[in-house]
mmCIF file of C-alpha atoms and ligand atoms in Angstrom:
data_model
loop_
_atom_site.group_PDB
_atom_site.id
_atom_site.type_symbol
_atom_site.label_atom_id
_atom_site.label_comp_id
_atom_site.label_asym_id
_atom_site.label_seq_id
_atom_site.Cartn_x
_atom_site.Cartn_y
_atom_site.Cartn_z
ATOM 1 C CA UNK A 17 -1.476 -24.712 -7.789
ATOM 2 C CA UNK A 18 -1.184 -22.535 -10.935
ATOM 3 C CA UNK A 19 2.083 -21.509 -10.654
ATOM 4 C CA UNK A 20 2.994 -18.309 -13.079
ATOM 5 C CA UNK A 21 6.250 -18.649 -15.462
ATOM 6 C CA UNK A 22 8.631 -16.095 -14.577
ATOM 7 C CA UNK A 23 8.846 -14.710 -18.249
ATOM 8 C CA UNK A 24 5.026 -13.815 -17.518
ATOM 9 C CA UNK A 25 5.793 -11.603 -14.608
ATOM 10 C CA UNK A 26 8.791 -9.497 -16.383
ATOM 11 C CA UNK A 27 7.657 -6.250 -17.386
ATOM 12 C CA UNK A 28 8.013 -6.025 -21.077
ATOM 13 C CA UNK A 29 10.005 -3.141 -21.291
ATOM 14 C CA UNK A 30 12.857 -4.314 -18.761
ATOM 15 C CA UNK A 31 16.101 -4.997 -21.268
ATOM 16 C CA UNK A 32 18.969 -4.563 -18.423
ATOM 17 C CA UNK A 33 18.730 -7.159 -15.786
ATOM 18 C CA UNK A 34 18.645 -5.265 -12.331
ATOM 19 C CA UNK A 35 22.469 -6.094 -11.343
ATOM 20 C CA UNK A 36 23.515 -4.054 -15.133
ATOM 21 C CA UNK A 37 21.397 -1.455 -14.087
ATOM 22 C CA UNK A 38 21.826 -0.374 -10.475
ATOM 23 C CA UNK A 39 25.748 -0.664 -11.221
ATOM 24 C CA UNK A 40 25.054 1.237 -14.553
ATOM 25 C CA UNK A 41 23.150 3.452 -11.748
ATOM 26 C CA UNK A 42 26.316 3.492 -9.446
ATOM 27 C CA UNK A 43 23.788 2.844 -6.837
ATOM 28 C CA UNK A 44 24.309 -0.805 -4.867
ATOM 29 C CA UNK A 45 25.999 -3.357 -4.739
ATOM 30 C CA UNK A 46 24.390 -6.167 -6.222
ATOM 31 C CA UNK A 47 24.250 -8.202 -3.046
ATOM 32 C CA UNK A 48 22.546 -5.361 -1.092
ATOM 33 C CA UNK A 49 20.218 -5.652 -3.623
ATOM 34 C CA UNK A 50 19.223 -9.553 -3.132
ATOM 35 C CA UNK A 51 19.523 -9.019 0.507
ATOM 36 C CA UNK A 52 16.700 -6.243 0.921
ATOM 37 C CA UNK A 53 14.292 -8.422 -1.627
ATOM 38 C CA UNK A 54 14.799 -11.360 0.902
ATOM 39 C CA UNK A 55 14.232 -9.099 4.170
ATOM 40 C CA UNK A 56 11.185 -7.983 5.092
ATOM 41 C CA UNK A 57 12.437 -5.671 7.081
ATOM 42 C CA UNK A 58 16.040 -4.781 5.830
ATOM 43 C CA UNK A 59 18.548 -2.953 7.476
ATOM 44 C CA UNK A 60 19.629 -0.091 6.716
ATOM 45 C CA UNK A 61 22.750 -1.630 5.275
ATOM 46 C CA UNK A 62 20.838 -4.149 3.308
ATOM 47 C CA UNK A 63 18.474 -1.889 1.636
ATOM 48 C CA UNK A 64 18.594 -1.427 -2.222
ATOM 49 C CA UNK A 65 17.998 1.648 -3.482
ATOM 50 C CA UNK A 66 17.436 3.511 -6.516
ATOM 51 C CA UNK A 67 17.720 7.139 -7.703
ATOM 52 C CA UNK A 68 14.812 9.544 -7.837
ATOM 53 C CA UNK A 69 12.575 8.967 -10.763
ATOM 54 C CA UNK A 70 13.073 11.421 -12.943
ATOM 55 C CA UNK A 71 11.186 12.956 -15.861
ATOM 56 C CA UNK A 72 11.884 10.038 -17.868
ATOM 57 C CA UNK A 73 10.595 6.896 -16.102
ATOM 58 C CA UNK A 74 12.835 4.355 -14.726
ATOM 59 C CA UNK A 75 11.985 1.399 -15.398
ATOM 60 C CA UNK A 76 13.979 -1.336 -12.640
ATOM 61 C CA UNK A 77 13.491 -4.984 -12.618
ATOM 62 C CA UNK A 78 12.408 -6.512 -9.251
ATOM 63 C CA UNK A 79 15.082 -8.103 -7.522
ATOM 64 C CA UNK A 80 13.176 -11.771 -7.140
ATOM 65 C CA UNK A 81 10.544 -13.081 -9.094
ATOM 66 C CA UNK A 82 9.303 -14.460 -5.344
ATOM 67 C CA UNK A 83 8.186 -12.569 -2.147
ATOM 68 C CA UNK A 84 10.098 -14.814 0.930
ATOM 69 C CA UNK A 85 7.990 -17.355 1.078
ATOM 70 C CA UNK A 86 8.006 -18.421 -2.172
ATOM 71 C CA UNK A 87 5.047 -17.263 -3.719
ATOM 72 C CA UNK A 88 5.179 -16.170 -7.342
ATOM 73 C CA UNK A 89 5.052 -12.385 -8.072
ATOM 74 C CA UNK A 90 1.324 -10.699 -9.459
ATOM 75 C CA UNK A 91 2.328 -10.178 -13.201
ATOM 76 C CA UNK A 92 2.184 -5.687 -13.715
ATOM 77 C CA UNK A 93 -0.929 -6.579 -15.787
ATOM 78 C CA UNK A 94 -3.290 -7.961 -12.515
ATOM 79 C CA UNK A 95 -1.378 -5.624 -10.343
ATOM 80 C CA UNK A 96 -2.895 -2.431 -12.234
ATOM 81 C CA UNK A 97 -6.135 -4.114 -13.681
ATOM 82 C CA UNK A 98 -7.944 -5.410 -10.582
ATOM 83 C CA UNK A 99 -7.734 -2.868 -8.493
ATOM 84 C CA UNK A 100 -10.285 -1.506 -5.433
ATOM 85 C CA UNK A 101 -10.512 2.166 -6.029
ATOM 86 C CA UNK A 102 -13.942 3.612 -5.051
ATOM 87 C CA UNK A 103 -13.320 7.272 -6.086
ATOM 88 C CA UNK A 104 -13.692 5.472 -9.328
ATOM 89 C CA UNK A 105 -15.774 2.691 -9.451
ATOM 90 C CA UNK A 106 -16.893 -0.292 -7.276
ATOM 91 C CA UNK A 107 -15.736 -2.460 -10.360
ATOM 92 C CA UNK A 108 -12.341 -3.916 -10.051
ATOM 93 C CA UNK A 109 -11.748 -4.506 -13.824
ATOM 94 C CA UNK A 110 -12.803 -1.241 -14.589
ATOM 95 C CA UNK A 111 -10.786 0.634 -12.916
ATOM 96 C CA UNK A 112 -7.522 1.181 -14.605
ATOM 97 C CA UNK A 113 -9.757 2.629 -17.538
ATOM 98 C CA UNK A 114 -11.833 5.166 -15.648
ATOM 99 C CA UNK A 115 -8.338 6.005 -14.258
ATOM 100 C CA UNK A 116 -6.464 6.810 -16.779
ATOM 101 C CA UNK A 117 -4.509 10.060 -17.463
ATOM 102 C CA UNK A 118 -5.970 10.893 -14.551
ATOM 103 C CA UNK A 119 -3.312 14.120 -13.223
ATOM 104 C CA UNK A 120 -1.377 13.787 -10.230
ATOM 105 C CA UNK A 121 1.123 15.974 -11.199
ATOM 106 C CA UNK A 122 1.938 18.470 -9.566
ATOM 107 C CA UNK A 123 0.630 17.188 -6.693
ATOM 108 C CA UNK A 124 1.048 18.615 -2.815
ATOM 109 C CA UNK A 125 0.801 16.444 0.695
ATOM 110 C CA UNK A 126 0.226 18.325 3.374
ATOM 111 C CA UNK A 127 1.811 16.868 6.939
ATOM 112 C CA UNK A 128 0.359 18.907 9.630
ATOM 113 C CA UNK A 129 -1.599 18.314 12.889
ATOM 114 C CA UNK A 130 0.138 17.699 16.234
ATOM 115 C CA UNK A 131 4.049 17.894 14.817
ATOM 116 C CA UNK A 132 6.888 20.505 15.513
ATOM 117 C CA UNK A 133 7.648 21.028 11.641
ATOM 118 C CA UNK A 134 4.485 21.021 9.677
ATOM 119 C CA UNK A 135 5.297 20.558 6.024
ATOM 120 C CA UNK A 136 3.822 20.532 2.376
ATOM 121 C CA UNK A 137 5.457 17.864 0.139
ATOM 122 C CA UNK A 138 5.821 18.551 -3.539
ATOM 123 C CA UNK A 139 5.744 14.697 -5.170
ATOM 124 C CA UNK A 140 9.573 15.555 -5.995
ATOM 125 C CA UNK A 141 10.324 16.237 -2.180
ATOM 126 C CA UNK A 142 8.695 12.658 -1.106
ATOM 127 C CA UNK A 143 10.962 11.089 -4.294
ATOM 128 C CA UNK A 144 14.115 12.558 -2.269
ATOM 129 C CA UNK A 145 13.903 10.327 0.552
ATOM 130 C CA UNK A 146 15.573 6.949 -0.573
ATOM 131 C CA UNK A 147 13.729 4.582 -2.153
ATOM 132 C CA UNK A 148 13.668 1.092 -1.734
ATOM 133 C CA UNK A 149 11.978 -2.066 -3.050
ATOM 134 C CA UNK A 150 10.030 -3.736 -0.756
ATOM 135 C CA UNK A 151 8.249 -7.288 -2.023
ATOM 136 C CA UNK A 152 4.910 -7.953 0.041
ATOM 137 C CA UNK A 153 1.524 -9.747 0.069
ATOM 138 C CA UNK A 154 -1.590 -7.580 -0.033
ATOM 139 C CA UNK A 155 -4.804 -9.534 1.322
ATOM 140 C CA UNK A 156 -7.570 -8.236 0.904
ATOM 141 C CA UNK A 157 -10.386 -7.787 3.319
ATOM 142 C CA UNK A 158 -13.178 -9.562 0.768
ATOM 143 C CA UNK A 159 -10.218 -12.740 0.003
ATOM 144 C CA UNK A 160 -7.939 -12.295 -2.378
ATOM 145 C CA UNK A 161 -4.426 -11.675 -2.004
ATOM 146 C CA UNK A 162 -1.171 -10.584 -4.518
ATOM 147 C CA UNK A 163 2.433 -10.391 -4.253
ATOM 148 C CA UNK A 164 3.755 -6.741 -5.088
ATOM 149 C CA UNK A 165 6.927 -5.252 -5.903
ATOM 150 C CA UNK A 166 6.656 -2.108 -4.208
ATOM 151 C CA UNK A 167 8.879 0.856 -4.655
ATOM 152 C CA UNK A 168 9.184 3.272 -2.044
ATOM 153 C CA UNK A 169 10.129 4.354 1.619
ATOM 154 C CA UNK A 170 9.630 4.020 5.312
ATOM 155 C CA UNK A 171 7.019 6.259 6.610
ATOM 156 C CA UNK A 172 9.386 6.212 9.715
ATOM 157 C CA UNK A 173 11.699 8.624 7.694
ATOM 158 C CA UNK A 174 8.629 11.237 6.777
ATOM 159 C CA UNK A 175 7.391 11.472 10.793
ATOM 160 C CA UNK A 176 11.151 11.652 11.797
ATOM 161 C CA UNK A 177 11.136 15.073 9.457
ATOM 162 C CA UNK A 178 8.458 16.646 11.017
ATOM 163 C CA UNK A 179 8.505 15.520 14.341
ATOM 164 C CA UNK A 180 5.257 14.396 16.029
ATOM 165 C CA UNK A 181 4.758 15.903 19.338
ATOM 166 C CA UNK A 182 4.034 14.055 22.207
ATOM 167 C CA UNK A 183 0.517 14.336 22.495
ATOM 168 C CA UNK A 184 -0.009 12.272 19.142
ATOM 169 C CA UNK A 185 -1.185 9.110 19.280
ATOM 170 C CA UNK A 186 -2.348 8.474 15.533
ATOM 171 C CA UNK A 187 -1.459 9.439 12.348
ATOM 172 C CA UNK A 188 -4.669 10.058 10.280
ATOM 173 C CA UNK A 189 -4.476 9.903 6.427
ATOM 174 C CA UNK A 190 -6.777 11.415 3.576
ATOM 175 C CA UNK A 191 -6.837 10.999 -0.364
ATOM 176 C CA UNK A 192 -8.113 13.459 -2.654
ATOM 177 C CA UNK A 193 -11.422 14.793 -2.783
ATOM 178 C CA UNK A 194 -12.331 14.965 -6.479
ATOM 179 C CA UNK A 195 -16.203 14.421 -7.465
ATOM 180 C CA UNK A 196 -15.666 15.887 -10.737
ATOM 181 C CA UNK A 197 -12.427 13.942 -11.859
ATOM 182 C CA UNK A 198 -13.612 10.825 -10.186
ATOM 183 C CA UNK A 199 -17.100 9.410 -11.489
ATOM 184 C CA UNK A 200 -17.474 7.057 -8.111
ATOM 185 C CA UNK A 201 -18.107 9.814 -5.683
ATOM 186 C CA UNK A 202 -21.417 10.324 -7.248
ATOM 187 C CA UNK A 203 -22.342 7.128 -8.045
ATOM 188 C CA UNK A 204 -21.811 5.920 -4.729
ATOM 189 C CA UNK A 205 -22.684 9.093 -2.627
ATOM 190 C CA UNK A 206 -23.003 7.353 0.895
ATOM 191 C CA UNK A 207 -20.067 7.144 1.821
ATOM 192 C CA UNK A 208 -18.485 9.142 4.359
ATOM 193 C CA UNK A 209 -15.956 10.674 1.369
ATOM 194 C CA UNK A 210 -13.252 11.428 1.570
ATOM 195 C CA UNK A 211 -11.862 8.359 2.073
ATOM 196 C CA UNK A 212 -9.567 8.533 4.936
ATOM 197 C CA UNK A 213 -7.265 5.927 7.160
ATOM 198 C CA UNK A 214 -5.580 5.679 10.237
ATOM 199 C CA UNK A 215 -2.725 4.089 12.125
ATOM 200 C CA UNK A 216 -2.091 4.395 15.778
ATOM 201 C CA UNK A 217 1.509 5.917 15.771
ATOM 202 C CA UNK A 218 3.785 3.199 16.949
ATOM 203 C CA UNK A 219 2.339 1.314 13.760
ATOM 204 C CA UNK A 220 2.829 4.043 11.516
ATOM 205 C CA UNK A 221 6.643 3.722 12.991
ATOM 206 C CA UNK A 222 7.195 -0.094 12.609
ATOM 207 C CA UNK A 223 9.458 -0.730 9.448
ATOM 208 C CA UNK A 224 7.176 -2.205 7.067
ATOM 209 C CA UNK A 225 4.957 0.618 7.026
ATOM 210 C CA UNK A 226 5.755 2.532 3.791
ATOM 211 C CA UNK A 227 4.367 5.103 1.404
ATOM 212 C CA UNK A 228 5.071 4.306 -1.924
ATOM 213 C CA UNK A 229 5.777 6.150 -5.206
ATOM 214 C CA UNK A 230 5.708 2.935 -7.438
ATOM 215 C CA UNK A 231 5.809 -0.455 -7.930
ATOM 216 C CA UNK A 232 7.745 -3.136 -10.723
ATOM 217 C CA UNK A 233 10.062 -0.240 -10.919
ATOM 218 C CA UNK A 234 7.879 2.324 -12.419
ATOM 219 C CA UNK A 235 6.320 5.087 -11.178
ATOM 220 C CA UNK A 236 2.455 4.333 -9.681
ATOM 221 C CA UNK A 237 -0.328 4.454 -12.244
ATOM 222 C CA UNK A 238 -3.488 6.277 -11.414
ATOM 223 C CA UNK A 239 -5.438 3.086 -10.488
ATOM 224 C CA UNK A 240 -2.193 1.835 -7.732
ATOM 225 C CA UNK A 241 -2.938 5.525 -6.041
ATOM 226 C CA UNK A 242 -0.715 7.609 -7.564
ATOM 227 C CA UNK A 243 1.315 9.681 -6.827
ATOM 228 C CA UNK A 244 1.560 8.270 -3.337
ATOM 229 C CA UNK A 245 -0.321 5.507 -1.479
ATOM 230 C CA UNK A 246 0.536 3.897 1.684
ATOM 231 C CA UNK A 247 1.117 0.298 1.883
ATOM 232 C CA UNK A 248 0.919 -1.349 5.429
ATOM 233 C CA UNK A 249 1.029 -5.154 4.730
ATOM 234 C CA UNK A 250 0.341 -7.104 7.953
ATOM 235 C CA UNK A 251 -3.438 -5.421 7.969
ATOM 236 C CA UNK A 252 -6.221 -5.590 5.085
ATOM 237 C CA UNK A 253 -5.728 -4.033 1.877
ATOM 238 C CA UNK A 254 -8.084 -0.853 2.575
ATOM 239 C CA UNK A 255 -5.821 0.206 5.671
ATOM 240 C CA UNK A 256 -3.181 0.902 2.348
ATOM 241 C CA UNK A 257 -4.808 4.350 1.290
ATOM 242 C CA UNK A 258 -4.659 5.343 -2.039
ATOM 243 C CA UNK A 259 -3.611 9.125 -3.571
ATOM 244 C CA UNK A 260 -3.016 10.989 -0.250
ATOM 245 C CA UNK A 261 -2.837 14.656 0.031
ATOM 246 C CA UNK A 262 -2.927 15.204 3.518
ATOM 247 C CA UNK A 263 -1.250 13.238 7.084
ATOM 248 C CA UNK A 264 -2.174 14.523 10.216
ATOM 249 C CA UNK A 265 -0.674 13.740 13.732
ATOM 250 C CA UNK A 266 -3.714 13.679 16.019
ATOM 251 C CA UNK A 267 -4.607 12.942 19.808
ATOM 252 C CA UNK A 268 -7.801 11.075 18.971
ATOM 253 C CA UNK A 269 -8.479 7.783 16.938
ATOM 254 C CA UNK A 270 -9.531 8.473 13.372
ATOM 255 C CA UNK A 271 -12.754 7.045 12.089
ATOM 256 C CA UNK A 272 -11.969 5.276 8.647
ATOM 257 C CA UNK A 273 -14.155 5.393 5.782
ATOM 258 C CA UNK A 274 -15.133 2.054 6.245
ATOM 259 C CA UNK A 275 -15.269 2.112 10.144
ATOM 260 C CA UNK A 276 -17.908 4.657 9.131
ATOM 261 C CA UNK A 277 -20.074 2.713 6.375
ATOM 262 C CA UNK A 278 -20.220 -0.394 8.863
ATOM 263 C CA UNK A 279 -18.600 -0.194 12.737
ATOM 264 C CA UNK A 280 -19.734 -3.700 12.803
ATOM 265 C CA UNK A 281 -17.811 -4.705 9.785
ATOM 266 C CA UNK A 282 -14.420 -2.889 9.565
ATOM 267 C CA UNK A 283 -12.344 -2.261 12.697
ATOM 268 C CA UNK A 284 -10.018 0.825 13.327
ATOM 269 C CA UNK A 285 -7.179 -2.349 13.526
ATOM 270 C CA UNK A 286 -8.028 -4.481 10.767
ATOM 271 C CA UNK A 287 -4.833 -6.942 11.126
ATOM 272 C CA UNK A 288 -5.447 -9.634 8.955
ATOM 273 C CA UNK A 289 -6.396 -12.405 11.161
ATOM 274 C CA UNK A 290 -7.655 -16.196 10.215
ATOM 275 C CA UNK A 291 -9.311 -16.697 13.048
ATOM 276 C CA UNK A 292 -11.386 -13.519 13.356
ATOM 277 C CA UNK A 293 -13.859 -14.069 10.566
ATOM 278 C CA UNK A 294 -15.587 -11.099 8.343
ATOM 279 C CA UNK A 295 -19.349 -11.194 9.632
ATOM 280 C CA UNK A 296 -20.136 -12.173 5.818
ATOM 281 C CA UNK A 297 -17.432 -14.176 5.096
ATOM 282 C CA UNK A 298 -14.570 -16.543 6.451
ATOM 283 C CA UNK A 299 -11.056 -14.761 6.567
ATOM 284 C CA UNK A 300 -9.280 -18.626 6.960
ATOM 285 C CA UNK A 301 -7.782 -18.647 3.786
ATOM 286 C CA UNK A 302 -7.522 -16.454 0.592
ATOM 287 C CA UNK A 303 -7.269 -16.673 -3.811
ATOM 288 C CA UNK A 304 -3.943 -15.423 -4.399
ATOM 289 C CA UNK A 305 -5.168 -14.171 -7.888
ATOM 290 C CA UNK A 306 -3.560 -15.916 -10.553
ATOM 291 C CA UNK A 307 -3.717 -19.205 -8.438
ATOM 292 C CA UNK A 308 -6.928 -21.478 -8.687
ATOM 293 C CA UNK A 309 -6.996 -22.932 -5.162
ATOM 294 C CA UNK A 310 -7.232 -21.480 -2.324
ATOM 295 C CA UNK A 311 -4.534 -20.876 0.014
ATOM 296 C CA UNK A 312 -4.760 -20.463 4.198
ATOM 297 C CA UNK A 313 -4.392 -16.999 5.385
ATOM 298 C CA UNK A 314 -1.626 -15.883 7.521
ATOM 299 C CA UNK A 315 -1.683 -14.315 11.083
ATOM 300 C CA UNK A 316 -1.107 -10.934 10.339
ATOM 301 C CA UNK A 317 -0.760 -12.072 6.598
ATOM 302 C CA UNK A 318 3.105 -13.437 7.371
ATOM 303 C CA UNK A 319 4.365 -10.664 9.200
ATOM 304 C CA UNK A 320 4.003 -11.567 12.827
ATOM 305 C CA UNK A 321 7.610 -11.921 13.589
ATOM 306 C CA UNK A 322 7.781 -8.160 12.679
ATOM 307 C CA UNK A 323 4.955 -6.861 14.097
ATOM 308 C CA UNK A 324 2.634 -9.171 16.856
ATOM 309 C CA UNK A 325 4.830 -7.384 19.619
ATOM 310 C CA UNK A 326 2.641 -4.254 18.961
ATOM 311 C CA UNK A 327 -0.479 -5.947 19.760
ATOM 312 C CA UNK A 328 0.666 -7.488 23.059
ATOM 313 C CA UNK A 329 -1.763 -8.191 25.680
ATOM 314 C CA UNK A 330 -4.403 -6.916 23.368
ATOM 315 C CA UNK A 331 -7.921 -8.573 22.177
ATOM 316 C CA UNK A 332 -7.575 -9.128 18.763
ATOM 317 C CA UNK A 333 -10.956 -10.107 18.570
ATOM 318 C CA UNK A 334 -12.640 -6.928 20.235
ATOM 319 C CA UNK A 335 -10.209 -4.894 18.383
ATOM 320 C CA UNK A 336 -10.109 -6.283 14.707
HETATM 321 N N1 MTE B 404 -7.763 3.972 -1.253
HETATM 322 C C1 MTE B 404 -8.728 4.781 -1.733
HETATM 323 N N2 MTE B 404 -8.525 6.108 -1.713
HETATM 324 N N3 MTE B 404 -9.899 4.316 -2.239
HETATM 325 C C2 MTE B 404 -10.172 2.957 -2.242
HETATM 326 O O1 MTE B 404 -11.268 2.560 -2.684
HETATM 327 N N4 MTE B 404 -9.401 0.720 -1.667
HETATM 328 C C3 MTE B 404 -8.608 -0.016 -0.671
HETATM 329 C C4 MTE B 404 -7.138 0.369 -0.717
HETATM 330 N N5 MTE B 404 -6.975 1.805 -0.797
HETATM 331 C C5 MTE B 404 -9.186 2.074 -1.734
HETATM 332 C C6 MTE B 404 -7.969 2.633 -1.268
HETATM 333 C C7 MTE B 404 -8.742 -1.456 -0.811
HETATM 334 S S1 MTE B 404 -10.239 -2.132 -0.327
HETATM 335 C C8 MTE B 404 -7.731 -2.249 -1.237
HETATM 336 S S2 MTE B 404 -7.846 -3.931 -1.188
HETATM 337 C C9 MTE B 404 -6.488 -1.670 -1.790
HETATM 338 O O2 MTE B 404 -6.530 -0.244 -1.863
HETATM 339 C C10 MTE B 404 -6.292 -2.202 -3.183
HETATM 340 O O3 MTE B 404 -5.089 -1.744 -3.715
HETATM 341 P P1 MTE B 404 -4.762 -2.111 -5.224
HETATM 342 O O4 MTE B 404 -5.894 -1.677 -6.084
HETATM 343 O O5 MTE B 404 -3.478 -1.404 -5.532
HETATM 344 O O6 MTE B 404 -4.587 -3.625 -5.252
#
């Protein structure tokens, strides 16, 4: 296995180890801090957290150079240059360049549908609730897999604000629509844009669900989904929705962009699963980029302590 020297997954720019600087920050104890990086799903009293991002950019070193099973952090360099981002361009590499400068700022999310407190977000209201660091694999759907240091915050916290009523059963997500400051709409005009996610609400509530704001301690760069993504690790990497401007509580089960371009091929559930295989490809094991063999895929990609319970007494196969 190719295992990747710690000095080549430390940002650059990080001079203050991350105990000097979230006591420099007055912000948490230093154990707290190890504690939530271990956790996958830490407590409330466990949770590091760090202050709002100002105009000047934090910069905050991740708390463990592992997530908790040991594997190796994606350097920031792989994290932001092979990136899925359609709006953009089918081509991983090619991304972050076709992104760049792109403005999301200001930017608005608008949380509406079925909720007793609709309400628009500025990108400075969603940096008020607290963020944390949360370390977790990303598999994606086609096979490859990373370990991220995300920054951000429980979804849990944003639905608690506006209070879903009791008819909603999903929580539907969009991201921008943009076909003149994003080249891939045109190029690849059949699908269903914009592209648009879903979660059944009880997911959308489970602690690991977040929406994040950044990742190695920086804000998110246009190609990560800025200024806001959602990150849902336990299912495929296009469940995690990139740039969002709008979340709507609805009654009905959203149809995905990809459920869309092929029912046969992308589920509304899409938990990663070994042992339900793509229709093109095997989903038994993964290339954790930066690694040259392969590794075996996890049941709901390491996560199924926190989450199988919502799935009980379903068919994961008939509802991948
Ligand atoms: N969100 C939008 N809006 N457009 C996309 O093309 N691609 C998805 C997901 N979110 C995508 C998106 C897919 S297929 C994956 S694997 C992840 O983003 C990739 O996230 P990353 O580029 O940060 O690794």
């Amino acid at each position: 296995m190719n295992k990747i020297k710690s000095s080549e997954i430390t940002p650059e720019h990080i001079y203050l180890s991350r105990r000097d600087f979230l006591k420099s920050m007055g912000i948490v104890s230093a154990s707290a801090a190890i504690l939530a990086a271990c956790g996958i799903a830490p407590t409330e009293s466990a949770q590091a957290s760090v202050a709002p991002a100002s105009d000047t950019q934090l910069t905050v070193p991740p708390s463990a150079d592992t997530d908790e099973l040991g594997g190796a952090l994606n350097s920031f360099e792989d994290i932001t240059h092979y990136n899925n981002y359609y709006e953009f361009t089918t081509d991983k590499e090619r991304v972050a360049d076709l992104a760049e400068g792109y403005p999301t700022s200001p930017w608005e999310v608008r949380v509406g549908g079925l909720v007793n407190q609709a309400k628009t977000y500025s990108i400075d209201d969603l940096r008020k609730f607290e963020i944390e660091e949360r370390i977790y694999r990303l598999r994606c759907v086609e096979a490859w897999s990373m370990v991220i240091p995300w920054m951000g915050f429980p979804l849990s916290k944003l639905l608690a604000e506006v209070q879903p009523k009791a008819e909603a059963k999903y929580v539907r997500f969009e991201t921008i629509y943009d076909p003149e400051g994003m080249p891939g709409f045109k190029k690849n005009p059949w699908y269903q844009w914009p592209y648009v996610e879903g979660l059944r609400v009880d997911e959308a509530m489970n602690d690991l669900a977040i929406l994040s704001t950044g990742l190695y301690g920086k804000d998110l760069l246009p190609q990560s989904g800025a200024p806001v993504r959602l990150v849902v690790p336990w299912k495929y990497g296009f469940k995690s929705i990139k740039s969002i401007v709008k979340i709507d509580l609805v009654a009905e089960m959203p149809t995905s962009l990809w459920m869309a371009a092929a029912t046969n091929e992308y589920g509304f559930y899409a938990n990663v699963n070994p042992a339900v295989d793509h229709p093109r490809w095997s989903q038994g094991s993964e290339r954790r980029i930066g690694e040259f063999s392969r590794r075996e895929t996890l049941m709901f990609n390491g996560y199924e302590a926190e989450v199988a319970h919502l799935y009980t007494g379903m068919d994961l196969t008939a509802n991948f």
